[in-house]
Structures are given as structure tokens and as C-alpha cells.
PDB file of C-alpha atoms and ligand atoms in Angstrom:
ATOM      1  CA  UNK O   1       0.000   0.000   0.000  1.00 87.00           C
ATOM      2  CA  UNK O   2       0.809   3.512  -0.854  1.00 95.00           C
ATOM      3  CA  UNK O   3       0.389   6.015   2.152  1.00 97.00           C
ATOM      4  CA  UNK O   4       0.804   9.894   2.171  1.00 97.00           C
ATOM      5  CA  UNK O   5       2.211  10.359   4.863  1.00 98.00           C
ATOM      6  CA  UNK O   6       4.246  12.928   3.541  1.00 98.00           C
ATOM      7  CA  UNK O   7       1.442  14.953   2.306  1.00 98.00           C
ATOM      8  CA  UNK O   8      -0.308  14.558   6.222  1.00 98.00           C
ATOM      9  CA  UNK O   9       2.872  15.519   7.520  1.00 98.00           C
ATOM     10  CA  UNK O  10       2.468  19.027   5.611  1.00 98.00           C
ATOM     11  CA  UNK O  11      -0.828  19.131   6.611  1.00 98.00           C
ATOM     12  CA  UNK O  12      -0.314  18.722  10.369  1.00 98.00           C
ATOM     13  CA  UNK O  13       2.978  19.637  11.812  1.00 98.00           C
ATOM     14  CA  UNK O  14       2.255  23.186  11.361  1.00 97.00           C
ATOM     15  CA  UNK O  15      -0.508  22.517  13.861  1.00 97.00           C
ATOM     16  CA  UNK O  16       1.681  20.366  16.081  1.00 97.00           C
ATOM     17  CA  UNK O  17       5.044  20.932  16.314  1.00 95.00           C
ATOM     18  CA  UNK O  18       7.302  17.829  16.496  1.00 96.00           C
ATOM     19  CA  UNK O  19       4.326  15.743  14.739  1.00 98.00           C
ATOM     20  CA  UNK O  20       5.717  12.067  12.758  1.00 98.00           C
ATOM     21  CA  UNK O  21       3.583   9.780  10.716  1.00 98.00           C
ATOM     22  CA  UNK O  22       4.662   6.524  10.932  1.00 98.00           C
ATOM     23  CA  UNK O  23       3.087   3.640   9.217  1.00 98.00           C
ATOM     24  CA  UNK O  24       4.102   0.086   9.815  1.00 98.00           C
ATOM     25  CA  UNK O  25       2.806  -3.522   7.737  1.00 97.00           C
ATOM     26  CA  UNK O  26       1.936  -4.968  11.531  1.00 97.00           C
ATOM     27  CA  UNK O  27       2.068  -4.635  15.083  1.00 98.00           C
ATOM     28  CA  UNK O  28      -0.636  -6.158  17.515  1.00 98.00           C
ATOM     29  CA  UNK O  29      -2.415  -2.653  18.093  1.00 98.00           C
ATOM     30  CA  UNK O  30      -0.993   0.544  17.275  1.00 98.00           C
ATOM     31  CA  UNK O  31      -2.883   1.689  20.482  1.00 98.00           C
ATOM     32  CA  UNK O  32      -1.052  -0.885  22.437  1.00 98.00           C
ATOM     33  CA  UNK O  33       2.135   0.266  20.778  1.00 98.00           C
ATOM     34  CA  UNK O  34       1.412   4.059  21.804  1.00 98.00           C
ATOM     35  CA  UNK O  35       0.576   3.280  24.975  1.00 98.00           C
ATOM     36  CA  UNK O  36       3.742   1.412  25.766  1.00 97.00           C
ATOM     37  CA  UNK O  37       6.089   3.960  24.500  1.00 97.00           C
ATOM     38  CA  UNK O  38       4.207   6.721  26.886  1.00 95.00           C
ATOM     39  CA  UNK O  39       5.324   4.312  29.580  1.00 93.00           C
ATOM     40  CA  UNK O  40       8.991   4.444  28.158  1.00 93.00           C
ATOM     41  CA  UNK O  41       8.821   8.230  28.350  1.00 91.00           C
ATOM     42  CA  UNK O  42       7.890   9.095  24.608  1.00 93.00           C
ATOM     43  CA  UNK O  43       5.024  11.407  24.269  1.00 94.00           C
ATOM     44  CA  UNK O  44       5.734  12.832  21.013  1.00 96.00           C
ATOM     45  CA  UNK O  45       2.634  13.831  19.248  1.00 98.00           C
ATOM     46  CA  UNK O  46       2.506  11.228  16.360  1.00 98.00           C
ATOM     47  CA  UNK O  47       0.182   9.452  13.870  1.00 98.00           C
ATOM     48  CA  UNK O  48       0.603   6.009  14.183  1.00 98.00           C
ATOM     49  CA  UNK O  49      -0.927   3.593  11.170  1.00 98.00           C
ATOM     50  CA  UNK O  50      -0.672  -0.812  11.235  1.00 98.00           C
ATOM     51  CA  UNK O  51      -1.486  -2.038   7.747  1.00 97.00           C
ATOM     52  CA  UNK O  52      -2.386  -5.241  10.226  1.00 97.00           C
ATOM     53  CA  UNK O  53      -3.090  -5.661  13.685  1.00 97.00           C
ATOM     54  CA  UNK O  54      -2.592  -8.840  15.477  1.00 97.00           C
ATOM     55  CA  UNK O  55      -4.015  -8.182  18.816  1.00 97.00           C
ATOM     56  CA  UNK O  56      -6.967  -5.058  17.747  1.00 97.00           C
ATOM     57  CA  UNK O  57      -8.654  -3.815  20.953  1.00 98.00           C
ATOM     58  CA  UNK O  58     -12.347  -2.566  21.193  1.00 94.00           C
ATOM     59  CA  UNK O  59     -14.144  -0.638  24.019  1.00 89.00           C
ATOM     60  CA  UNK O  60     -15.035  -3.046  26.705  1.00 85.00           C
ATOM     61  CA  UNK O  61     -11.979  -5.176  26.729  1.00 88.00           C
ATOM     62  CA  UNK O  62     -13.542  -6.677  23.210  1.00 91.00           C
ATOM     63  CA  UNK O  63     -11.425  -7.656  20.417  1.00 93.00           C
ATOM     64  CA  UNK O  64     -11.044  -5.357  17.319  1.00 94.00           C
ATOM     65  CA  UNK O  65     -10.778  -7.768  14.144  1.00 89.00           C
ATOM     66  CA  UNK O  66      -9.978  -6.282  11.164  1.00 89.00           C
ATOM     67  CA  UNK O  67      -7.257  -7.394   8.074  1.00 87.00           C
ATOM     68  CA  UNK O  68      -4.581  -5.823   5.507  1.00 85.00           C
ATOM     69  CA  UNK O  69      -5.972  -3.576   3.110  1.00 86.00           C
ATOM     70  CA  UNK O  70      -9.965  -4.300   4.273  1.00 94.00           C
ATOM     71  CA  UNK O  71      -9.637  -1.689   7.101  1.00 96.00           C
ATOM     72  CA  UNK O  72      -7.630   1.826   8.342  1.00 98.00           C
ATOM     73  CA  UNK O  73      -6.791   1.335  11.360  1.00 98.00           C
ATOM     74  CA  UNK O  74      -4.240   4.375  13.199  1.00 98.00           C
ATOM     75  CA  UNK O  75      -4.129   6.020  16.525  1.00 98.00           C
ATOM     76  CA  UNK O  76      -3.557   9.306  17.336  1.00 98.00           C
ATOM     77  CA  UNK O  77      -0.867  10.303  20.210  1.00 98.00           C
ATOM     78  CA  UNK O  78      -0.450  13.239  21.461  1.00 98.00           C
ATOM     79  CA  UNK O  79      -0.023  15.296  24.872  1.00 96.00           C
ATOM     80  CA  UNK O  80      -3.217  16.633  25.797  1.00 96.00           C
ATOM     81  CA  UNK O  81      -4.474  19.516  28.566  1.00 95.00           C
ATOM     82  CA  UNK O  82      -8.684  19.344  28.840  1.00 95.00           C
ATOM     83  CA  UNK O  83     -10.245  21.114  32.150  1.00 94.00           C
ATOM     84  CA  UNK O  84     -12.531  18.007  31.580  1.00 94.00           C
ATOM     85  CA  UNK O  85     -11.841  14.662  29.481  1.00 95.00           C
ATOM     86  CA  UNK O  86     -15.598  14.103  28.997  1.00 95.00           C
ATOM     87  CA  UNK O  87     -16.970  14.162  25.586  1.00 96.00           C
ATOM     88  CA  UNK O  88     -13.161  13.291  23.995  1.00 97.00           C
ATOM     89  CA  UNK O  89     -14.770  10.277  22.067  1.00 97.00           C
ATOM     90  CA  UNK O  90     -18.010  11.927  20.602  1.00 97.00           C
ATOM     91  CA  UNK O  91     -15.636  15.025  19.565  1.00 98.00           C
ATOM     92  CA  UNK O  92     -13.466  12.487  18.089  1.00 98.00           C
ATOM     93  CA  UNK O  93     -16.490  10.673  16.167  1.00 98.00           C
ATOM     94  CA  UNK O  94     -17.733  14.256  14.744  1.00 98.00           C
ATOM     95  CA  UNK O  95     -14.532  15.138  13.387  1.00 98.00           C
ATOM     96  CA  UNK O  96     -14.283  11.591  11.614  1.00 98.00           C
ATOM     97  CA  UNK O  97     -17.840  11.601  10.911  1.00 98.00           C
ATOM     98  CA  UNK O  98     -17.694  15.301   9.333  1.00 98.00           C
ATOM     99  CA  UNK O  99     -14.896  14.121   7.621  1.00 98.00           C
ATOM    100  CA  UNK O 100     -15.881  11.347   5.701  1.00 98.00           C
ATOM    101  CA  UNK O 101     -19.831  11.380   4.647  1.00 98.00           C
ATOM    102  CA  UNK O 102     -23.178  13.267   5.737  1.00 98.00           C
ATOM    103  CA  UNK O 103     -24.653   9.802   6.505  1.00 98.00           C
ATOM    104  CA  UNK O 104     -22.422   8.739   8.706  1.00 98.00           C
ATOM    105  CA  UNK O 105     -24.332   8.326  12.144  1.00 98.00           C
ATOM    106  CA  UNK O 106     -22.837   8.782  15.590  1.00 97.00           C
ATOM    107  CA  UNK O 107     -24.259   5.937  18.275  1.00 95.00           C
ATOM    108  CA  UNK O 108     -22.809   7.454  21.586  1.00 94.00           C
ATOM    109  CA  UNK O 109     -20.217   6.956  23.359  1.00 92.00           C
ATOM    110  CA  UNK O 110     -17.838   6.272  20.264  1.00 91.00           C
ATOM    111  CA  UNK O 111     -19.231   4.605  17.089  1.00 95.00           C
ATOM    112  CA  UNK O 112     -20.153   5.287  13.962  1.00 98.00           C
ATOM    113  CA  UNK O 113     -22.812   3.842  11.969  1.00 97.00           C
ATOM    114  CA  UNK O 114     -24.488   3.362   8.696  1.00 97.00           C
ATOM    115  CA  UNK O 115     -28.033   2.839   9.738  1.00 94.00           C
ATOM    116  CA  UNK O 116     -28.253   0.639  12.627  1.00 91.00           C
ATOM    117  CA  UNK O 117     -24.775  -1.389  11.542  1.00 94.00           C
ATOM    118  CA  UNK O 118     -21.258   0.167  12.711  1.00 95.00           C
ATOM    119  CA  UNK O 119     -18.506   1.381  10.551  1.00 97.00           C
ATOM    120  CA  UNK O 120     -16.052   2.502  12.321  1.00 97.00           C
ATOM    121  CA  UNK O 121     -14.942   2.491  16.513  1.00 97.00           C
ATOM    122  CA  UNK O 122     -12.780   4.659  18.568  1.00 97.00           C
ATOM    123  CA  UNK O 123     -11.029   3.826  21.531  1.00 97.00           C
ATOM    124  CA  UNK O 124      -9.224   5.991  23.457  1.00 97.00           C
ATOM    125  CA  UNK O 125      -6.743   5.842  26.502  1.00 97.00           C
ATOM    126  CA  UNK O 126      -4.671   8.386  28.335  1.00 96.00           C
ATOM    127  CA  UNK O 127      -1.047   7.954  30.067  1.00 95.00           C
ATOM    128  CA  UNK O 128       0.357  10.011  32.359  1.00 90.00           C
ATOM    129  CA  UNK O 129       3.862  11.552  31.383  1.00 78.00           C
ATOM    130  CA  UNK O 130       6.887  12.905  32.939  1.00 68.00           C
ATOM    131  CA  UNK O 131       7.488  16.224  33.705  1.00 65.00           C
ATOM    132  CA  UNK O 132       4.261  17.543  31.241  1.00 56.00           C
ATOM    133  CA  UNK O 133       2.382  20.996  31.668  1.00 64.00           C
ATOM    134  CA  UNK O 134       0.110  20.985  34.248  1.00 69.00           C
ATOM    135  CA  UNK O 135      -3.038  18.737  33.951  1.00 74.00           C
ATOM    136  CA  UNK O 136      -1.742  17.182  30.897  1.00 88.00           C
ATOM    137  CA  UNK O 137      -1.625  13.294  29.854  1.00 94.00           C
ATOM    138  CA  UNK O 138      -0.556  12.017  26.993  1.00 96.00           C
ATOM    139  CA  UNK O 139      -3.777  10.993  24.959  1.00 98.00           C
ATOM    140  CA  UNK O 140      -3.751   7.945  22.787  1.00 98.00           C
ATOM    141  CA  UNK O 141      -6.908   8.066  20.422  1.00 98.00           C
ATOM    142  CA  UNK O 142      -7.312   4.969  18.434  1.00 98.00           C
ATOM    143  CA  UNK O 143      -9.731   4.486  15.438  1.00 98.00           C
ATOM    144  CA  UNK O 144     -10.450   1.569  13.418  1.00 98.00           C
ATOM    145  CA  UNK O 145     -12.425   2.085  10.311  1.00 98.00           C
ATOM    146  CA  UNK O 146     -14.190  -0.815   7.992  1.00 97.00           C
ATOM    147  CA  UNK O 147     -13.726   0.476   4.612  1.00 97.00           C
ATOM    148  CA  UNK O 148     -14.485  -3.031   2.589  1.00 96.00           C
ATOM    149  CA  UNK O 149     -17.295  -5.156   3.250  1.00 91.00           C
ATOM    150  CA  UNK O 150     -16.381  -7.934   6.074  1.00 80.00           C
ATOM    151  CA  UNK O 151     -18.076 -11.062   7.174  1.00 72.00           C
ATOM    152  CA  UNK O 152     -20.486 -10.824  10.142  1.00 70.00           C
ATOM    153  CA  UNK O 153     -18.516 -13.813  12.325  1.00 72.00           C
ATOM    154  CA  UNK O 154     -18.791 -13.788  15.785  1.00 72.00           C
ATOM    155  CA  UNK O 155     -21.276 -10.321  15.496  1.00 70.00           C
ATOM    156  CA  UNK O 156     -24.529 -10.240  15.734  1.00 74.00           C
ATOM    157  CA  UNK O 157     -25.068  -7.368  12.665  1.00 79.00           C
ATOM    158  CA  UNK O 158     -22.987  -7.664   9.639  1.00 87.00           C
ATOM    159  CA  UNK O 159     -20.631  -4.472  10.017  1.00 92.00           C
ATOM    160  CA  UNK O 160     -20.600  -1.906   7.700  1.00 96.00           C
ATOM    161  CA  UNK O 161     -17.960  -0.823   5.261  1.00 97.00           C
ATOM    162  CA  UNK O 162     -17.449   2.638   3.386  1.00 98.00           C
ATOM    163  CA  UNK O 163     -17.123   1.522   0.358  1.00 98.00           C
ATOM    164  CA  UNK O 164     -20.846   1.439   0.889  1.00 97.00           C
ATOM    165  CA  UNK O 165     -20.849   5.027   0.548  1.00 97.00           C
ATOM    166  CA  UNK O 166     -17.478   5.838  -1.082  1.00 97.00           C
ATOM    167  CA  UNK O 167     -17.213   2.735  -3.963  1.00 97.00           C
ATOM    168  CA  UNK O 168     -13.515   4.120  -4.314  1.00 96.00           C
ATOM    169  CA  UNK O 169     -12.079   4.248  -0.880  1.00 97.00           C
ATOM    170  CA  UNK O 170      -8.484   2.926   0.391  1.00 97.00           C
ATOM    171  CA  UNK O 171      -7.334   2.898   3.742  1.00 97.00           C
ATOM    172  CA  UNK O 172      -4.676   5.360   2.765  1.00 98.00           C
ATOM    173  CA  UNK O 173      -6.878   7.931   0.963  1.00 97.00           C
ATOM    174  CA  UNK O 174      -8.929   7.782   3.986  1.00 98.00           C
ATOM    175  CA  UNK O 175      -6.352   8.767   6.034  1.00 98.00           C
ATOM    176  CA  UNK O 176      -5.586  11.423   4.344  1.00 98.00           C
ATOM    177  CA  UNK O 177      -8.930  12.712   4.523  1.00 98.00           C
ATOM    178  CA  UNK O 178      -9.284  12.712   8.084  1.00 98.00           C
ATOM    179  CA  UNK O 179      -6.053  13.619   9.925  1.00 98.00           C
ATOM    180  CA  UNK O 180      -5.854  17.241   9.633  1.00 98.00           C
ATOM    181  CA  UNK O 181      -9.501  17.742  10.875  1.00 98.00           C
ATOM    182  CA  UNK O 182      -9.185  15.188  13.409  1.00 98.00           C
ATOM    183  CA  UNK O 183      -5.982  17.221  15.171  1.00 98.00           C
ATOM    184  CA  UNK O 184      -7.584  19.825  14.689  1.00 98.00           C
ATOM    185  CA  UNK O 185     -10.541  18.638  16.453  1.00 98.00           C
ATOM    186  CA  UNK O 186      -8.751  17.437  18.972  1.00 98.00           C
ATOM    187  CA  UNK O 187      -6.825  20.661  19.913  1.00 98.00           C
ATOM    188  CA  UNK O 188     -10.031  22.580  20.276  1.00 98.00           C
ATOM    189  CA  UNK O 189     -11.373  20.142  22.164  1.00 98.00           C
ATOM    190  CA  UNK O 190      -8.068  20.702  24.557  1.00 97.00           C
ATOM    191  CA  UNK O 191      -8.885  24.196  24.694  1.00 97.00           C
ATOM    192  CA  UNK O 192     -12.990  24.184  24.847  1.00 97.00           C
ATOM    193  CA  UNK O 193     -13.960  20.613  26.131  1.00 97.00           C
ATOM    194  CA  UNK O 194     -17.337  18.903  24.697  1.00 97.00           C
ATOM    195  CA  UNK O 195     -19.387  22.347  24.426  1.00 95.00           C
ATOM    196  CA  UNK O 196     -17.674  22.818  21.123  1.00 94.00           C
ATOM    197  CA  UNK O 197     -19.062  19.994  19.677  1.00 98.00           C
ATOM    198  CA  UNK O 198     -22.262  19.642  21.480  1.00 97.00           C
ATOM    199  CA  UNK O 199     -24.568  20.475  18.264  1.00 97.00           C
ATOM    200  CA  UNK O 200     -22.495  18.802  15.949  1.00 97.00           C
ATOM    201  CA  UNK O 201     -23.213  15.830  17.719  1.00 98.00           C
ATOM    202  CA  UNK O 202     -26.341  16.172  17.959  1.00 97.00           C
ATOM    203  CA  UNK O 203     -26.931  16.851  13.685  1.00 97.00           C
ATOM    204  CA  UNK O 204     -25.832  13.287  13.799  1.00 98.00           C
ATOM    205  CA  UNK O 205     -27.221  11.593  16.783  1.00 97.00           C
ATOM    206  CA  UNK O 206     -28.102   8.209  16.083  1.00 95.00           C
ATOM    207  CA  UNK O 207     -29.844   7.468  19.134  1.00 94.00           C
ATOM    208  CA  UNK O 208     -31.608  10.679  19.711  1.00 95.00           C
ATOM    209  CA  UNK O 209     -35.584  10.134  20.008  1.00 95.00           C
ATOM    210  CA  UNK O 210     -34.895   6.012  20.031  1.00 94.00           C
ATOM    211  CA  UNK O 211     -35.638   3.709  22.512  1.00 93.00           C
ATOM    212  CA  UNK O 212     -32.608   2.119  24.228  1.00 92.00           C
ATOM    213  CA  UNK O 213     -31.633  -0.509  26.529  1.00 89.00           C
ATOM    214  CA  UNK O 214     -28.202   0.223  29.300  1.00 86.00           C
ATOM    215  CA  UNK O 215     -26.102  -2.903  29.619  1.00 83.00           C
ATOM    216  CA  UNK O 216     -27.618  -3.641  32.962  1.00 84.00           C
ATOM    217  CA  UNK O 217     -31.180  -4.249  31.060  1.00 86.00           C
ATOM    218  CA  UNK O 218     -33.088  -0.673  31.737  1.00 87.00           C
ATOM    219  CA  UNK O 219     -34.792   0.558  29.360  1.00 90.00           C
ATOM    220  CA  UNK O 220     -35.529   4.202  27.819  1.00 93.00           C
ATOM    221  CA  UNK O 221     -35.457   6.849  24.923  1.00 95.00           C
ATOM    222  CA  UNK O 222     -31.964   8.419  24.454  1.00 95.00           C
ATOM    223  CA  UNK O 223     -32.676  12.179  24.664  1.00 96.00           C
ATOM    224  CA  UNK O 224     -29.299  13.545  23.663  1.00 96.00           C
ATOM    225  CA  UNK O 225     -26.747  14.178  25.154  1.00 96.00           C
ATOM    226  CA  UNK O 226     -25.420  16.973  27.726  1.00 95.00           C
ATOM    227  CA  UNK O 227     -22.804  19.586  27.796  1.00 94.00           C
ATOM    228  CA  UNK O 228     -20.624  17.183  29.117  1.00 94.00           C
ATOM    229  CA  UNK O 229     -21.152  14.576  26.308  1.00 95.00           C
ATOM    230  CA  UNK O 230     -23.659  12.668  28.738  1.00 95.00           C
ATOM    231  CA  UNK O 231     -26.576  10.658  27.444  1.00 95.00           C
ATOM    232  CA  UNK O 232     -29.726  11.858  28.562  1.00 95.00           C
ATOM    233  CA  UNK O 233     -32.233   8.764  29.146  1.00 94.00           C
ATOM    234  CA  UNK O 234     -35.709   9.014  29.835  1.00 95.00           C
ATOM    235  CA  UNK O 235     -36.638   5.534  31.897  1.00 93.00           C
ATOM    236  CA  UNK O 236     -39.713   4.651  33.454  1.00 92.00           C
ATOM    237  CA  UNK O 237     -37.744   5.389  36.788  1.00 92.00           C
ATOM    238  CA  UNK O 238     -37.118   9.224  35.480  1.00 94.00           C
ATOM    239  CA  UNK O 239     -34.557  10.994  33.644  1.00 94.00           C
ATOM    240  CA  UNK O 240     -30.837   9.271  33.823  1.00 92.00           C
ATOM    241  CA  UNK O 241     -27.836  10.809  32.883  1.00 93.00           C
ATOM    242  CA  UNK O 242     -25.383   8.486  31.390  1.00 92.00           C
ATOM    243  CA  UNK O 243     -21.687   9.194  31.630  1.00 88.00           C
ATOM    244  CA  UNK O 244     -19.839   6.156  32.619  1.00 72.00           C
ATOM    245  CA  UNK O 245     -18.011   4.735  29.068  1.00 61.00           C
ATOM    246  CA  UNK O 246     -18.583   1.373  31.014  1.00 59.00           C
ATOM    247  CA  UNK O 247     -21.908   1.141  30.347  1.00 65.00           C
ATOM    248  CA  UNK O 248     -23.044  -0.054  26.736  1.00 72.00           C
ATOM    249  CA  UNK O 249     -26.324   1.196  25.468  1.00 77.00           C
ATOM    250  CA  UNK O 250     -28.054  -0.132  22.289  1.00 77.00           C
ATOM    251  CA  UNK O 251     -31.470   0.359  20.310  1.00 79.00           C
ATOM    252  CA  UNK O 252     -34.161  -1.882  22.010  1.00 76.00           C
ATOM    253  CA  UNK O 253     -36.119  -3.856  19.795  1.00 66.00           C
ATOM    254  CA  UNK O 254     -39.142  -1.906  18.257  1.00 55.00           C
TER     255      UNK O 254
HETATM  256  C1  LIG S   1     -14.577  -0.154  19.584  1.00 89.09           C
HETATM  257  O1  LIG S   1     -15.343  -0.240  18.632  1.00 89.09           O
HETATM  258  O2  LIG S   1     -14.852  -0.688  20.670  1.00 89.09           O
HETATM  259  C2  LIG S   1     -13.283   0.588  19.413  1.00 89.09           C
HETATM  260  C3  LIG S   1     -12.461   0.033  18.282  1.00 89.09           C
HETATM  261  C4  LIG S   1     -11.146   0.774  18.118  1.00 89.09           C
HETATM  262  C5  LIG S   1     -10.261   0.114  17.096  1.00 89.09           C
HETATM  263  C6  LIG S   1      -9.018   0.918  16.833  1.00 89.09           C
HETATM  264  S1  LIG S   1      -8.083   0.251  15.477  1.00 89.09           S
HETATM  265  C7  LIG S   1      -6.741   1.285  15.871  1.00 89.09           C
HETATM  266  C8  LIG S   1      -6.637   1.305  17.381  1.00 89.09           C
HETATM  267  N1  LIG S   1      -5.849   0.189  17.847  1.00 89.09           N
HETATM  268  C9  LIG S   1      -6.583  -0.692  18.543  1.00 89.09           C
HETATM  269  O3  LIG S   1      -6.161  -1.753  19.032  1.00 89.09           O
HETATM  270  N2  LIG S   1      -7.835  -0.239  18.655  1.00 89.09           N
HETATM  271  C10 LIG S   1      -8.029   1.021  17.969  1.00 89.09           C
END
């Protein structure tokens, strides 16, 4: 595969000094691999890309399967300063979402769909480092995108793929379409938090108006989401407000 990662580098490192692309044939998760050089003291911002990951990691401790050429999958690294952390996934999914097509659906915390099937996850995790600025972590924001059609195994929908909506896309053009919006993104997220991103969520709620079910079997209609990147719930109980990522929340049957 062909990747412009020069072209992304032009594109960025004005935006973030000391940025690198890197893009390597395999690794077991370039999340993983981010993660473990925060431990070892690197917190370079960097765009990490694995034409193949061995070991893929989901939300949830679930596995992320994907193959060569069938999927993007990168992860962002990159110090980061937020007065509050909330909302970093939904901000992420906007800028992705923005970026890509104006069907693309956001099911909270940090998917995105086509209809009710899901193209593409994030997962993000945060180390601490060093000597950094004051309130600042080192943020490592994974996404894994389907761009051509897989099989459903193991899943209980058939997953999506972009080439649903984009017959011509590669993993590397894909790329390129989303990196400079997606740092960007996640700088003014940095400097604003979830408000900035609040109604741009919300033009591509998935679950707004639906009813819902929370992992531990409640059931509801998703009402948006808050300030804080919250999901509002209406249950029969009263109004819930939905923050922990730990808790998985999915269309109830109609
Ligand atoms: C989810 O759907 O639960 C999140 C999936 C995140 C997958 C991406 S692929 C790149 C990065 N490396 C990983 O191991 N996971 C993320």
C-alpha cells in the first residue's frame, strides 16, 4: 500500500510541532504500541498507522478484528491539557464523521454507523507523562475504520464498510482525509472541552428520540446528550444521565 504520509505531515505539523507519521505492515495494536512507548517516556505527538493488527482492541476489553488492506486502522498520540476529558470520544467521532460522509451516524459513546450497523470504533486511553504541563496526559486516540465489506462472524449485525458510501475508498486515501480535521478537532477540544461539539453531535445523533436498553437491562429513549457529552435517558424510573463509558447502550427492539 501507498500512504501519504508525507502529504499529512504538511498538513499537520504546522498545527503540532514535532508531529511524525509513521506507518508500519503490523504490530498487535498501534494503540497498544502508543501506549507502551508513553510508559517508556515518549510522548511525542505522532500518527501512528498498522497495515495489520494482530491483537486489535475494542471498548469493553472486546477484540477489534480487522485485516490488511480491508480496514484503516491508526491512533492518534499526542499530549493533551482538557479542564474536563468528557466528551473526547463523541468530539473524536464528529470530526471523523464530518470528515468522511453526511450519513455517517454517531451511536454514543464512540461509534459510527451506517443505519443501525457500525462502521467505524474509537477507543481511546490516556497515560500520564513525565514532567508535562500541568493537567496534561498524553492521549492515545485509536480508530479503526471498515472500509471493505467484512463477514459478520462472531457479530450479531454484519458491520458496515465505506465503500458502501465511497465505492472508491483505500485505507490510505482515507487517512488522508481525516487527519488534519481530526488534530484539529482534537486541539479545540483541549482548549474548549465537549461544548464545542455539542450540536455537531447532535446533527448526527443516532440514538436521539430512540428507545434504548443500558447494559444492565433498563430501558428508555436516548434524549441527547449533555454539555458534558452525557446521554440523557428518559426511563420509566425518570430521567438518567449516562456518563460512565462502562456502560453499553443499544437500540431496544421496536
Ligand atoms: C470499539 O469499537 O470498541 C473501538 C475500536 C477501536 C479500534 C481501533 S483500530 C486502531 C486502534 N488500535 C486498537 O487496538 N484499537 C483502535
Amino acid at each position: 500500500m501507498r500512504w501519504p504520509a508525507e502529504a499529512i505531515w504538511e498538513a499537520v505539523a504546522p498545527l503540532l510541532p514535532g508531529f511524525t507519521v509513521e506507518v508500519l505492515p503490523q504490530l498487535d495494536s498501534t494503540n497498544t504500541e502508543l501506549m507502551r512507548r508513553a510508559r517508556t517516556g515518549q510522548a511525542d505527538p505522532v500518527l501512528l498507522v498498522a497495515e495489520q493488527q494482530t491483537a486489535g482492541r475494542g471498548r469493553l476489553g472486546r477484540a477489534w478484528q480487522s485485516s490488511a488492506g480491508d480496514s484503516l486502522t491508526f491512533s492518534l498520540g499526542l499530549p493533551l491539557a482538557p479542564a474536563d476529558w468528557s466528551g473526547l470520544s463523541l468530539a473524536v467521532g464528529v470530526s471523523v464523521a464530518e470528515s468522511l460522509h453526511p450519513d455517517i451516524v454517531l451511536k454514543w459513546p464512540n461509534d459510527l454507523w451506517l443505519g443501525d450497523r457500525k462502521l467505524a470504533g474509537i477507543l481511546i486511553e490516556t497515560a500520564s507523562f513525565g514532567e508535562g504541563a500541568a493537567g496534561a496526559r498524553y492521549a492515545v486516540i485509536g480508530v479503526g475504520v471498515n472500509i471493505a465489506p467484512r463477514p459478520a462472524t462472531g457479530l450479531s449485525t454484519r458491520p458496515a464498510a465505506l465503500r458502501e458510501l465511497l465505492p472508491q475508498a483505500d485505507a490510505p486515501a482515507v487517512l488522508e482525509r481525516v487527519a488534519r480535521r481530526l488534530v484539529q478537532d482534537v486541539q479545540r477540544f483541549g482548549a474548549h472541552g465537549f461544548a464545542a461539539f455539542q450540536q455537531r453531535f447532535e446533527q448526527r445523533d443516532a440514538l436521539r428520540n430512540r428507545a434504548v436498553q443500558l447494559s444492565d437491562g433498563t430501558t428508555g429513549t436516548a434524549q441527547g446528550v449533555d454539555a458534558g457529552g452525557s446521554l440523557l435517558v428518559h426511563t420509566a424510573a425518570g430521567p438518567q444521565t449516562i456518563s460512565s463509558s462502562e456502560v453499553s447502550v443499544r437500540p431496544a427492539a421496536a
